[in-house]
């Protein structure tokens, strides 16, 4: 299986396991800058050079040798499951993607037909019942994850623990897992632990939120989107994420972690 979703600087200063919807655009640009002294011109996900990526054939051997030998500092970044699934809904389901089209072609028409979801207009300005549509989307996400129907789960709403685990199962070990909600502190810990060709000043780094502006703005506080049934579905889908990454399941309005991540626990429970 190898190391899907793994990026590494060309200098091999650091290895990063991408978790979608968890600041991956900003992290990728920081890695690129640390080697080249400039940011990639465009969405870092589109970069075909300047950064090793598992999806690039020429990068697979150097990534494999590095990770299996634990030659470099390895990290990933996680996010509160409540805000992550909400972000996925507004970006991927309600939003128009950077190619000017809906995400995954016929996905949104399928959701409209089978789940009664509304997404607003293509300009992102048409009003619709965000709360009702999001809760229906949650049913769809649960169906894809639990029963793999009407399609396989998408990387943007499948559990973070699943992404994080592939790195461990195939022979990698993390030196750091930090939270999107405390991004600067976590990313600074990574930068302090590695040698870079170019100094990275986090205070000067823009946030490369590639999904910003794709879809309508969230009209309500996070907690308004989650009633008892929605919270039950979230627990069903993301129970392990809450437990391992120390987020507050009981209060959707609290996006901050409630404890410290135990790396040994993560490796033990996700290394099966």
PDB file of C-alpha atoms in Angstrom, residues 8-163:
ATOM      1  CA  UNK A   8       8.192  15.280   1.862  1.00  0.00           C
ATOM      2  CA  UNK A   9      10.433  18.259   1.179  1.00  0.00           C
ATOM      3  CA  UNK A  10      12.970  17.695  -1.599  1.00  0.00           C
ATOM      4  CA  UNK A  11      15.716  18.286   0.965  1.00  0.00           C
ATOM      5  CA  UNK A  12      14.109  15.519   3.080  1.00  0.00           C
ATOM      6  CA  UNK A  13      14.059  17.859   6.064  1.00  0.00           C
ATOM      7  CA  UNK A  14      10.530  16.814   7.038  1.00  0.00           C
ATOM      8  CA  UNK A  15       7.759  14.343   6.186  1.00  0.00           C
ATOM      9  CA  UNK A  16       4.045  15.198   6.383  1.00  0.00           C
ATOM     10  CA  UNK A  17       0.989  12.954   6.193  1.00  0.00           C
ATOM     11  CA  UNK A  18      -1.790  15.010   4.615  1.00  0.00           C
ATOM     12  CA  UNK A  19      -5.191  14.925   6.336  1.00  0.00           C
ATOM     13  CA  UNK A  20      -7.726  16.701   4.093  1.00  0.00           C
ATOM     14  CA  UNK A  21      -9.499  19.741   5.539  1.00  0.00           C
ATOM     15  CA  UNK A  22      -6.796  20.185   8.198  1.00  0.00           C
ATOM     16  CA  UNK A  23      -4.702  23.153   6.990  1.00  0.00           C
ATOM     17  CA  UNK A  24      -2.961  21.016   4.365  1.00  0.00           C
ATOM     18  CA  UNK A  25      -2.693  23.876   1.840  1.00  0.00           C
ATOM     19  CA  UNK A  26      -0.877  26.100   4.320  1.00  0.00           C
ATOM     20  CA  UNK A  27       1.374  23.268   5.535  1.00  0.00           C
ATOM     21  CA  UNK A  28       2.310  22.296   1.990  1.00  0.00           C
ATOM     22  CA  UNK A  29       3.206  25.883   1.130  1.00  0.00           C
ATOM     23  CA  UNK A  30       5.335  26.191   4.276  1.00  0.00           C
ATOM     24  CA  UNK A  31       7.209  23.013   3.308  1.00  0.00           C
ATOM     25  CA  UNK A  32       7.713  24.314  -0.220  1.00  0.00           C
ATOM     26  CA  UNK A  33       8.937  27.693   1.064  1.00  0.00           C
ATOM     27  CA  UNK A  34      11.334  26.083   3.538  1.00  0.00           C
ATOM     28  CA  UNK A  35      13.202  24.496   0.604  1.00  0.00           C
ATOM     29  CA  UNK A  36      12.871  27.157  -2.099  1.00  0.00           C
ATOM     30  CA  UNK A  37      12.409  30.515  -0.345  1.00  0.00           C
ATOM     31  CA  UNK A  38       9.252  31.185  -2.304  1.00  0.00           C
ATOM     32  CA  UNK A  39       5.697  29.897  -2.322  1.00  0.00           C
ATOM     33  CA  UNK A  40       4.284  27.700  -5.055  1.00  0.00           C
ATOM     34  CA  UNK A  41       2.342  29.805  -7.527  1.00  0.00           C
ATOM     35  CA  UNK A  42      -1.082  28.217  -7.305  1.00  0.00           C
ATOM     36  CA  UNK A  43      -2.744  25.516  -5.253  1.00  0.00           C
ATOM     37  CA  UNK A  44      -0.003  23.403  -3.670  1.00  0.00           C
ATOM     38  CA  UNK A  45      -2.093  20.308  -4.372  1.00  0.00           C
ATOM     39  CA  UNK A  46      -1.421  20.923  -8.074  1.00  0.00           C
ATOM     40  CA  UNK A  47       2.374  21.120  -7.708  1.00  0.00           C
ATOM     41  CA  UNK A  48       4.132  18.449  -9.769  1.00  0.00           C
ATOM     42  CA  UNK A  49       7.644  19.414  -8.690  1.00  0.00           C
ATOM     43  CA  UNK A  50       9.437  21.118  -5.812  1.00  0.00           C
ATOM     44  CA  UNK A  51       7.893  18.753  -3.263  1.00  0.00           C
ATOM     45  CA  UNK A  52       7.927  14.980  -3.018  1.00  0.00           C
ATOM     46  CA  UNK A  53       4.414  13.529  -3.080  1.00  0.00           C
ATOM     47  CA  UNK A  54       3.391   9.888  -2.943  1.00  0.00           C
ATOM     48  CA  UNK A  55       1.110  10.478  -5.943  1.00  0.00           C
ATOM     49  CA  UNK A  56       4.193  11.240  -8.073  1.00  0.00           C
ATOM     50  CA  UNK A  57       5.890   8.028  -9.222  1.00  0.00           C
ATOM     51  CA  UNK A  58       9.407   9.433  -8.880  1.00  0.00           C
ATOM     52  CA  UNK A  59       8.732  10.349  -5.230  1.00  0.00           C
ATOM     53  CA  UNK A  60       7.616   6.927  -4.018  1.00  0.00           C
ATOM     54  CA  UNK A  61      11.049   5.367  -3.536  1.00  0.00           C
ATOM     55  CA  UNK A  62      12.603   8.319  -1.640  1.00  0.00           C
ATOM     56  CA  UNK A  63       9.494   8.627   0.553  1.00  0.00           C
ATOM     57  CA  UNK A  64       9.457   4.896   1.294  1.00  0.00           C
ATOM     58  CA  UNK A  65      13.166   4.770   2.192  1.00  0.00           C
ATOM     59  CA  UNK A  66      12.899   7.855   4.369  1.00  0.00           C
ATOM     60  CA  UNK A  67       9.755   6.874   6.248  1.00  0.00           C
ATOM     61  CA  UNK A  68      10.696   3.251   6.850  1.00  0.00           C
ATOM     62  CA  UNK A  69      14.117   4.343   8.071  1.00  0.00           C
ATOM     63  CA  UNK A  70      12.589   7.236  10.069  1.00  0.00           C
ATOM     64  CA  UNK A  71      15.291   9.435   8.620  1.00  0.00           C
ATOM     65  CA  UNK A  72      13.335  12.673   8.997  1.00  0.00           C
ATOM     66  CA  UNK A  73      10.939  14.320  11.422  1.00  0.00           C
ATOM     67  CA  UNK A  74       7.391  13.190  10.593  1.00  0.00           C
ATOM     68  CA  UNK A  75       4.168  14.954  11.516  1.00  0.00           C
ATOM     69  CA  UNK A  76       0.522  15.470  10.722  1.00  0.00           C
ATOM     70  CA  UNK A  77      -2.248  17.892  11.676  1.00  0.00           C
ATOM     71  CA  UNK A  78      -5.825  17.166  12.809  1.00  0.00           C
ATOM     72  CA  UNK A  79      -9.007  19.186  13.351  1.00  0.00           C
ATOM     73  CA  UNK A  80     -12.187  19.104  15.400  1.00  0.00           C
ATOM     74  CA  UNK A  81     -14.510  16.558  13.697  1.00  0.00           C
ATOM     75  CA  UNK A  82     -17.523  18.858  13.982  1.00  0.00           C
ATOM     76  CA  UNK A  83     -15.920  21.799  12.188  1.00  0.00           C
ATOM     77  CA  UNK A  84     -14.135  19.522   9.696  1.00  0.00           C
ATOM     78  CA  UNK A  85     -17.333  17.847   8.446  1.00  0.00           C
ATOM     79  CA  UNK A  86     -19.069  21.246   8.297  1.00  0.00           C
ATOM     80  CA  UNK A  87     -16.188  22.645   6.244  1.00  0.00           C
ATOM     81  CA  UNK A  88     -16.382  19.666   3.892  1.00  0.00           C
ATOM     82  CA  UNK A  89     -20.096  20.267   3.376  1.00  0.00           C
ATOM     83  CA  UNK A  90     -19.773  23.965   2.527  1.00  0.00           C
ATOM     84  CA  UNK A  91     -16.676  23.504   0.369  1.00  0.00           C
ATOM     85  CA  UNK A  92     -17.266  20.236  -1.463  1.00  0.00           C
ATOM     86  CA  UNK A  93     -21.059  19.979  -1.572  1.00  0.00           C
ATOM     87  CA  UNK A  94     -22.278  23.599  -1.674  1.00  0.00           C
ATOM     88  CA  UNK A  95     -19.253  25.134  -3.349  1.00  0.00           C
ATOM     89  CA  UNK A  96     -17.997  25.513  -6.899  1.00  0.00           C
ATOM     90  CA  UNK A  97     -14.486  24.081  -7.191  1.00  0.00           C
ATOM     91  CA  UNK A  98     -11.455  25.851  -8.630  1.00  0.00           C
ATOM     92  CA  UNK A  99     -12.112  24.233 -12.036  1.00  0.00           C
ATOM     93  CA  UNK A 100     -15.459  26.055 -12.133  1.00  0.00           C
ATOM     94  CA  UNK A 101     -17.491  22.880 -11.662  1.00  0.00           C
ATOM     95  CA  UNK A 102     -19.266  21.022  -8.884  1.00  0.00           C
ATOM     96  CA  UNK A 103     -17.195  18.547  -6.876  1.00  0.00           C
ATOM     97  CA  UNK A 104     -17.044  15.051  -8.399  1.00  0.00           C
ATOM     98  CA  UNK A 105     -19.382  15.824 -11.258  1.00  0.00           C
ATOM     99  CA  UNK A 106     -22.694  14.082 -10.578  1.00  0.00           C
ATOM    100  CA  UNK A 107     -22.291  13.903  -6.795  1.00  0.00           C
ATOM    101  CA  UNK A 108     -24.399  16.956  -5.947  1.00  0.00           C
ATOM    102  CA  UNK A 109     -27.306  15.993  -8.272  1.00  0.00           C
ATOM    103  CA  UNK A 110     -27.240  12.548  -6.633  1.00  0.00           C
ATOM    104  CA  UNK A 111     -27.470  14.104  -3.166  1.00  0.00           C
ATOM    105  CA  UNK A 112     -30.296  16.379  -4.235  1.00  0.00           C
ATOM    106  CA  UNK A 113     -32.211  13.421  -5.649  1.00  0.00           C
ATOM    107  CA  UNK A 114     -31.558  10.756  -3.017  1.00  0.00           C
ATOM    108  CA  UNK A 115     -31.141  12.792   0.177  1.00  0.00           C
ATOM    109  CA  UNK A 116     -33.130  15.960  -0.491  1.00  0.00           C
ATOM    110  CA  UNK A 117     -30.098  18.187   0.026  1.00  0.00           C
ATOM    111  CA  UNK A 118     -30.172  21.825  -1.109  1.00  0.00           C
ATOM    112  CA  UNK A 119     -26.950  23.639  -1.969  1.00  0.00           C
ATOM    113  CA  UNK A 120     -27.966  27.140  -3.063  1.00  0.00           C
ATOM    114  CA  UNK A 121     -27.098  28.752  -6.371  1.00  0.00           C
ATOM    115  CA  UNK A 122     -23.825  28.530  -8.279  1.00  0.00           C
ATOM    116  CA  UNK A 123     -23.006  32.067  -7.142  1.00  0.00           C
ATOM    117  CA  UNK A 124     -23.150  30.959  -3.495  1.00  0.00           C
ATOM    118  CA  UNK A 125     -25.654  33.711  -2.710  1.00  0.00           C
ATOM    119  CA  UNK A 126     -28.979  31.905  -2.976  1.00  0.00           C
ATOM    120  CA  UNK A 127     -30.367  31.202   0.464  1.00  0.00           C
ATOM    121  CA  UNK A 128     -31.324  27.680   1.518  1.00  0.00           C
ATOM    122  CA  UNK A 129     -31.878  25.821   4.761  1.00  0.00           C
ATOM    123  CA  UNK A 130     -28.249  25.155   5.667  1.00  0.00           C
ATOM    124  CA  UNK A 131     -29.039  23.237   8.840  1.00  0.00           C
ATOM    125  CA  UNK A 132     -31.539  20.831   7.274  1.00  0.00           C
ATOM    126  CA  UNK A 133     -29.309  20.219   4.242  1.00  0.00           C
ATOM    127  CA  UNK A 134     -26.223  19.639   6.367  1.00  0.00           C
ATOM    128  CA  UNK A 135     -28.029  17.079   8.527  1.00  0.00           C
ATOM    129  CA  UNK A 136     -29.101  15.206   5.408  1.00  0.00           C
ATOM    130  CA  UNK A 137     -25.518  15.332   4.167  1.00  0.00           C
ATOM    131  CA  UNK A 138     -24.444  13.721   7.446  1.00  0.00           C
ATOM    132  CA  UNK A 139     -26.715  10.768   6.677  1.00  0.00           C
ATOM    133  CA  UNK A 140     -25.040  10.450   3.286  1.00  0.00           C
ATOM    134  CA  UNK A 141     -21.545  10.655   4.812  1.00  0.00           C
ATOM    135  CA  UNK A 142     -22.466   7.951   7.339  1.00  0.00           C
ATOM    136  CA  UNK A 143     -23.844   5.721   4.557  1.00  0.00           C
ATOM    137  CA  UNK A 144     -20.620   6.032   2.533  1.00  0.00           C
ATOM    138  CA  UNK A 145     -18.434   5.278   5.528  1.00  0.00           C
ATOM    139  CA  UNK A 146     -20.443   2.491   7.131  1.00  0.00           C
ATOM    140  CA  UNK A 147     -21.896   0.732   4.089  1.00  0.00           C
ATOM    141  CA  UNK A 148     -19.854   2.219   1.215  1.00  0.00           C
ATOM    142  CA  UNK A 149     -23.048   3.261  -0.557  1.00  0.00           C
ATOM    143  CA  UNK A 150     -24.100   5.001  -2.679  1.00  0.00           C
ATOM    144  CA  UNK A 151     -20.301   5.317  -3.143  1.00  0.00           C
ATOM    145  CA  UNK A 152     -17.020   4.803  -1.304  1.00  0.00           C
ATOM    146  CA  UNK A 153     -16.247   7.404   1.384  1.00  0.00           C
ATOM    147  CA  UNK A 154     -14.531  10.553   0.198  1.00  0.00           C
ATOM    148  CA  UNK A 155     -11.178  11.599   1.675  1.00  0.00           C
ATOM    149  CA  UNK A 156     -12.614  14.947   2.785  1.00  0.00           C
ATOM    150  CA  UNK A 157     -15.117  13.434   5.225  1.00  0.00           C
ATOM    151  CA  UNK A 158     -13.668  10.006   6.006  1.00  0.00           C
ATOM    152  CA  UNK A 159     -12.262   9.758   9.535  1.00  0.00           C
ATOM    153  CA  UNK A 160      -8.932  11.438  10.245  1.00  0.00           C
ATOM    154  CA  UNK A 161      -7.776   8.345  12.131  1.00  0.00           C
ATOM    155  CA  UNK A 162      -8.034   6.388   8.870  1.00  0.00           C
ATOM    156  CA  UNK A 163      -5.689   8.806   7.102  1.00  0.00           C
TER     157      UNK A 163
END
